[in-house]
Short mmCIF file of C-alpha atoms and ligand atoms in Angstrom, two decimals:
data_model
loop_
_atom_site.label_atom_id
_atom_site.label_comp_id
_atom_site.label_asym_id
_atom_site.label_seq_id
_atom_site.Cartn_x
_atom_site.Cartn_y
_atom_site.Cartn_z
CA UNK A 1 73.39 -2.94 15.58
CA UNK A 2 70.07 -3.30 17.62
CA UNK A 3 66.60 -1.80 15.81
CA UNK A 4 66.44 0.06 18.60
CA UNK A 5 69.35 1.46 20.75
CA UNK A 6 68.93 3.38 23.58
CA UNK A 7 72.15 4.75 25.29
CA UNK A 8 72.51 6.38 28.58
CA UNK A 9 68.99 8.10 28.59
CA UNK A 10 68.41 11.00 30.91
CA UNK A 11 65.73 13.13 31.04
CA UNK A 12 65.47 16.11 33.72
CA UNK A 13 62.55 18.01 34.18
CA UNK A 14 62.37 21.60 35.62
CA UNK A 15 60.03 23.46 37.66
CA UNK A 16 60.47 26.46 38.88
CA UNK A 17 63.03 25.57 41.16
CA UNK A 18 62.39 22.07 41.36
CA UNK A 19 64.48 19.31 39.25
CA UNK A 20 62.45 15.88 38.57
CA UNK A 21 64.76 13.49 37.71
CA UNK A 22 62.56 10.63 35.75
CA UNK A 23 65.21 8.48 33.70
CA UNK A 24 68.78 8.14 35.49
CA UNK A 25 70.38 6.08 32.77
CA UNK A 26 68.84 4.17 30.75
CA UNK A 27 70.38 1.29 28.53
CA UNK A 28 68.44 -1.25 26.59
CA UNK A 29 67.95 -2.76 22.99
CA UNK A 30 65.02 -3.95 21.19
CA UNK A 31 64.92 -6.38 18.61
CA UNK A 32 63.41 -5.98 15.39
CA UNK A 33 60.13 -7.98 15.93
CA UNK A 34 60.38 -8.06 19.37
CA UNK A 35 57.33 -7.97 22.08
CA UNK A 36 58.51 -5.55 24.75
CA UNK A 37 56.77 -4.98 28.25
CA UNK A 38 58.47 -1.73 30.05
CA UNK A 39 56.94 -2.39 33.24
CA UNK A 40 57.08 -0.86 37.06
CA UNK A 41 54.43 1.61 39.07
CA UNK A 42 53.54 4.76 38.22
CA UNK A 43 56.01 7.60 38.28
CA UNK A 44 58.62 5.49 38.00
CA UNK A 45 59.28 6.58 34.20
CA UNK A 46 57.64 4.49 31.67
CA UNK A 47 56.03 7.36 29.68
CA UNK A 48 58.78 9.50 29.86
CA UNK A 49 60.68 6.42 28.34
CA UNK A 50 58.25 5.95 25.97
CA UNK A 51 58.55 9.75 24.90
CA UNK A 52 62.08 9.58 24.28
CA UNK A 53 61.72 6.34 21.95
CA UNK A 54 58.69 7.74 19.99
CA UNK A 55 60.69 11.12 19.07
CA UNK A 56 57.90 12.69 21.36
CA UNK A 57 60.37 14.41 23.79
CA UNK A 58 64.10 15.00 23.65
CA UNK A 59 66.17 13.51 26.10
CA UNK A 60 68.80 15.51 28.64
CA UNK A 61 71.51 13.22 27.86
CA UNK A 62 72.55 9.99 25.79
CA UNK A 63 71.50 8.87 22.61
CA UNK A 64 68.81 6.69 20.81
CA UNK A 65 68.77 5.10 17.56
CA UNK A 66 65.52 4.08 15.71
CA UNK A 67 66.41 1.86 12.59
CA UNK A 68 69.35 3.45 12.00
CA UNK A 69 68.23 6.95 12.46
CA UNK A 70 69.84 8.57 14.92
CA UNK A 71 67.19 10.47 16.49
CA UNK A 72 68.81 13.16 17.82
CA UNK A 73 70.64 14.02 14.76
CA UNK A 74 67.11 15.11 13.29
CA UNK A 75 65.95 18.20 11.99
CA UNK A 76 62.26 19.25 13.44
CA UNK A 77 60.55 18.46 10.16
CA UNK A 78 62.70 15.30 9.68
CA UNK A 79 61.57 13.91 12.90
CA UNK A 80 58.08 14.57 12.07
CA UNK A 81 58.28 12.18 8.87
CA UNK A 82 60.47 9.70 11.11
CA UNK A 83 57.43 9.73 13.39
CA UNK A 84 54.65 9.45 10.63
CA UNK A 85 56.35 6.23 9.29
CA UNK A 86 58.16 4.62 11.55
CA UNK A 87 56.27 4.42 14.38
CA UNK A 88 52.58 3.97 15.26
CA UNK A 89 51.34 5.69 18.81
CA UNK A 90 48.65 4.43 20.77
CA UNK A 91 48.16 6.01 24.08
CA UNK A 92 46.05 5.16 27.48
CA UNK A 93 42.84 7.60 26.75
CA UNK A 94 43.12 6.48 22.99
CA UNK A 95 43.42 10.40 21.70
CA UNK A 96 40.99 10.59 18.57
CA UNK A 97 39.67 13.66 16.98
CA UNK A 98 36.26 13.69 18.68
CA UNK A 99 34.48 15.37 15.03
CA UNK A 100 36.19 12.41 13.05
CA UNK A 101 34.07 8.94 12.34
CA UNK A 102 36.30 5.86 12.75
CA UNK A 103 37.33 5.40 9.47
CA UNK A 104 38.70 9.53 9.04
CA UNK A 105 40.66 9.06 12.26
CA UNK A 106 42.13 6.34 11.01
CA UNK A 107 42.67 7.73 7.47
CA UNK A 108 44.41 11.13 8.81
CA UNK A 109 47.59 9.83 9.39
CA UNK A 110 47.59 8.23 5.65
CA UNK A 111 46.25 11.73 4.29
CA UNK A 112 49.28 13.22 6.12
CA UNK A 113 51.65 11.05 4.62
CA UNK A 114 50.55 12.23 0.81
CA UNK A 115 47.82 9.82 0.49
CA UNK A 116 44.43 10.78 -1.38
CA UNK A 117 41.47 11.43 0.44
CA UNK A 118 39.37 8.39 -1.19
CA UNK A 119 42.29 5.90 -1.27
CA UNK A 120 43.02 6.36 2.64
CA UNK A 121 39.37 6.14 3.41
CA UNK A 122 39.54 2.67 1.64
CA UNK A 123 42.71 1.60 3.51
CA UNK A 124 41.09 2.46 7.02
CA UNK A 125 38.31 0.69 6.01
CA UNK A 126 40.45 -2.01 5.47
CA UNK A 127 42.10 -1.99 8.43
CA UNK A 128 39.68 -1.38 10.77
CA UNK A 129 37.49 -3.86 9.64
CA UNK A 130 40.48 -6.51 10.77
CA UNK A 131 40.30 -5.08 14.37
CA UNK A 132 36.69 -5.84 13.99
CA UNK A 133 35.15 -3.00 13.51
CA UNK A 134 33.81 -3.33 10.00
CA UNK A 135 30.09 -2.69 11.12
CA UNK A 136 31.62 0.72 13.36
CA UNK A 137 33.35 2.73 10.58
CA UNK A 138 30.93 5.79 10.57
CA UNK A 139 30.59 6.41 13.86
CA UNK A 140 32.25 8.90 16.14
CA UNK A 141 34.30 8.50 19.05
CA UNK A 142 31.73 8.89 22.05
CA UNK A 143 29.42 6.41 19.73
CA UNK A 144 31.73 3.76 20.98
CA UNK A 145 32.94 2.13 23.81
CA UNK A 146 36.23 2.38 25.01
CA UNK A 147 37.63 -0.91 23.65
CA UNK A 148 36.01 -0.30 20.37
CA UNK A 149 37.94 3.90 20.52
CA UNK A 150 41.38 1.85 21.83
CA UNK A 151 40.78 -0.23 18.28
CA UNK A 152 40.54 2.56 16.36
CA UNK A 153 43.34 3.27 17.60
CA UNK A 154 45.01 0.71 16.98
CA UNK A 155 43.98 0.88 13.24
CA UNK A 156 45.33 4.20 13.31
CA UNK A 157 48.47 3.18 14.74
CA UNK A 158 48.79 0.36 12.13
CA UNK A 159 47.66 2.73 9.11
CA UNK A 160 51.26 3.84 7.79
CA UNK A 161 52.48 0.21 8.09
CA UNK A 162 55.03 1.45 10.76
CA UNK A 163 58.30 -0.51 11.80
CA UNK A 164 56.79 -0.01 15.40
CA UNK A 165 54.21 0.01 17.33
CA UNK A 166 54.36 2.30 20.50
CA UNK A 167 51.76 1.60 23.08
CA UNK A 168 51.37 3.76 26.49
CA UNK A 169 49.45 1.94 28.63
CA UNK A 170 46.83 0.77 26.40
CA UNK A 171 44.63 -0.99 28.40
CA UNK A 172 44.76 1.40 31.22
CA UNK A 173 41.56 3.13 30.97
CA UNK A 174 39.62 -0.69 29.99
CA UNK A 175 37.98 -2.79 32.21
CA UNK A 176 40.02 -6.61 32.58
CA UNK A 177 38.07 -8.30 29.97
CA UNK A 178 38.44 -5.86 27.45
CA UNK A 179 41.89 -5.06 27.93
CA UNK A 180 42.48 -8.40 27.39
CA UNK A 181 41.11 -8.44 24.51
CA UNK A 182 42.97 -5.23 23.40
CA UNK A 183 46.58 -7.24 24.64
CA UNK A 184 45.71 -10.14 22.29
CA UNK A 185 44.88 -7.82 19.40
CA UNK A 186 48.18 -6.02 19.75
CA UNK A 187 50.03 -9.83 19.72
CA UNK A 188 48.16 -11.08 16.63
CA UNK A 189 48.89 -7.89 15.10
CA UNK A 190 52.42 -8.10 15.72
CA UNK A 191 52.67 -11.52 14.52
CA UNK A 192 51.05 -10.82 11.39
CA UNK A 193 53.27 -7.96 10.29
CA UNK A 194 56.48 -8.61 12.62
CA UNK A 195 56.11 -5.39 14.07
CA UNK A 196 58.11 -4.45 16.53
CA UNK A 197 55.82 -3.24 19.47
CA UNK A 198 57.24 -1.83 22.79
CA UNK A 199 54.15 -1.17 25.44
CA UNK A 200 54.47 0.67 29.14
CA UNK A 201 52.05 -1.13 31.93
CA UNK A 202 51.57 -2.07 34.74
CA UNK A 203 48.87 -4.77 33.80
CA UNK A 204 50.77 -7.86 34.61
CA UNK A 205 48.32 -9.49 31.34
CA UNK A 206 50.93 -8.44 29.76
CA UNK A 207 53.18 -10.36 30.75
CA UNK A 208 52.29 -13.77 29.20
CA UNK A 209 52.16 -12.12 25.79
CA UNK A 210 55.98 -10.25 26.04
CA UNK A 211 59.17 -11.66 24.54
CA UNK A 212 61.15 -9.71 27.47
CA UNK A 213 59.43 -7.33 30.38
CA UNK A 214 62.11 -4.65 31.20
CA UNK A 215 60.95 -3.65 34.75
CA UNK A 216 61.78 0.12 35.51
CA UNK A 217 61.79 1.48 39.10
CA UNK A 218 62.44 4.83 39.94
CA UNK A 219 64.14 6.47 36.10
CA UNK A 220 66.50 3.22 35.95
CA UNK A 221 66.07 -0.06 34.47
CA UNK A 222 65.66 -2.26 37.63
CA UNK A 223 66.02 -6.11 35.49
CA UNK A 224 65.19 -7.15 32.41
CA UNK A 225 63.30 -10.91 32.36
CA UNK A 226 62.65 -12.69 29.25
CA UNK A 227 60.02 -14.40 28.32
CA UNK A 228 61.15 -18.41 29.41
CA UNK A 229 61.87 -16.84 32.68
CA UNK A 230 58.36 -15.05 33.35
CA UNK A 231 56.27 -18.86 32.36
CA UNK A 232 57.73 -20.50 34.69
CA UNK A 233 57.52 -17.67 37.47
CA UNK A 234 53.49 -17.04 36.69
CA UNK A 235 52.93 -20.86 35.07
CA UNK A 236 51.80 -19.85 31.87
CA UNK A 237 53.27 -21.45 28.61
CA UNK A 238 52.07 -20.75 25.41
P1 ADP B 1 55.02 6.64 34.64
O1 ADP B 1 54.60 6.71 33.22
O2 ADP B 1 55.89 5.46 34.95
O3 ADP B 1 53.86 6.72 35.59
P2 ADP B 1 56.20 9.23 34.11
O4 ADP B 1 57.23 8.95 33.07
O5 ADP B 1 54.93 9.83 33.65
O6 ADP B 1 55.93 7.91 34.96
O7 ADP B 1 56.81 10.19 35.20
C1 ADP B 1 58.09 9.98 35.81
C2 ADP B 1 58.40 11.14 36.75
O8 ADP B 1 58.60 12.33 35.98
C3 ADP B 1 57.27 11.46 37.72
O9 ADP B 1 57.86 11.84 38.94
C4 ADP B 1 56.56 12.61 37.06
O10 ADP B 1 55.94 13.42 38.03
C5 ADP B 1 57.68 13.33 36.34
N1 ADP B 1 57.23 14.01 35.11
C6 ADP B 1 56.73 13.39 34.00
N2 ADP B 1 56.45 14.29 33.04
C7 ADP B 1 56.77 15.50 33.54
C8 ADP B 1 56.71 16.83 33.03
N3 ADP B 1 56.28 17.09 31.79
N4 ADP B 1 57.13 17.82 33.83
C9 ADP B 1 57.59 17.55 35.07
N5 ADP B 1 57.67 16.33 35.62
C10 ADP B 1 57.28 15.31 34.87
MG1 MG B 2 52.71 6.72 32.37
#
């Protein structure tokens, strides 16, 4: 059994009297560990995707299991702990509490998960000072820039130790430079604690660093390249 299965995924949305369909089918499997690109342009699905395998929306059809949970066997309350830790979110405009310094942000989602107060303050300091933002911990949100916020959320992300790491278009909202920077984070990271991380771009950066690059196009999984195939395509080894 794959760490993550997803099985004939549809999702259908409906407006008024229009029907969007934005995943026709989808089929893949992740490996525990793994470095997964979903890539392809915009509307074509990825978040969508990425909604069904973070528990964040509930598909129209087919089935997905998350280390061995079956998702949609879950009650409401039991996905919300599957979500808390399992899986670590990280989206495009990096979604901290504007009022929180770095280091509550980070220690919320430890809080939530029965934490104390002063022992998930330590643990974000921790953390956040090995995304390099040891001499940033007290300051808010809009006191940093938006590689420094996409850290912290990052940190946040890693806080609960999660199986996975689930990251929407992280670098979307950086300039080149620093979403490089952001890429190679997210790669060390996943080294260091073989977590499985599964990001949606279309930053082709990205591609160097991924195991496999599953390339959607229009709700349906278009071809799936690993990542032999993709150095000798671009020329980069390594
Ligand atoms: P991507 O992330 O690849 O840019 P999305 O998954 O966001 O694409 O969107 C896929 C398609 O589904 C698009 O046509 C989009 O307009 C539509 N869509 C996404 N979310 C919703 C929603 N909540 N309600 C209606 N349509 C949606
Ligand atoms: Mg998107």
């Amino acid at each position: 059994m794959a760490f993550i299965s997803i099985r004939g995924i549809e999702k259908t949305f409906v407006l008024g009297k229009t029907e969007v369909r934005a995943l026709k089918g989808i089929d893949l499997e992740v490996h525990r560990g793994e470095y997964l690109s979903i890539m392809g342009p915009s509307g074509s699905g990825k978040s969508t995707l990425f909604n069904m395998i973070g528990a964040l929306d509930a598909p129209s059809a087919g089935n997905i299991e998350v280390a061995g949970h079956r998702l949609n066997a879950l009650t409401r309350r039991q996905l919300a702990y599957f979500r808390c830790k399992h899986i670590g979110y990280v989206f495009p405009s990096f979604n901290l509490i504007p009022a929180y310094d770095a280091t509550d942000n980070v220690a919320m989602p430890l809080v939530f998960s029965g934490q104390t107060y002063q022992d998930a303050c330590n643990r974000a300091r921790t953390i956040l000072s090995r995304v390099g933002l040891e001499h940033r911990l007290t300051h808010l949100p809009d006191e940093l820039s938006g590689g420094q916020q996409q850290r912290v959320a990052i940190a946040r992300a890693l806080a609960n130790q999660p199986a996975i790491i689930l990251a929407d278009e992280p670098t979307a909202n950086l300039d080149l430079q620093t979403g490089g920077e952001i890429i190679a984070l997210l790669k060390e990271l996943s080294g260091e604690t073989g977590t499985t991380v599964i990001t949606t771009t279309h930053d082709h950066e990205m591609l160097a660093v991924s195991d496999r690059i599953v390339w959607i196009k229009d709700g349906q999984v278009d071809r799936v390249e690993k990542r032999e195939d993709i150095a000798i395509k671009v020329g980069t080894v390594g």
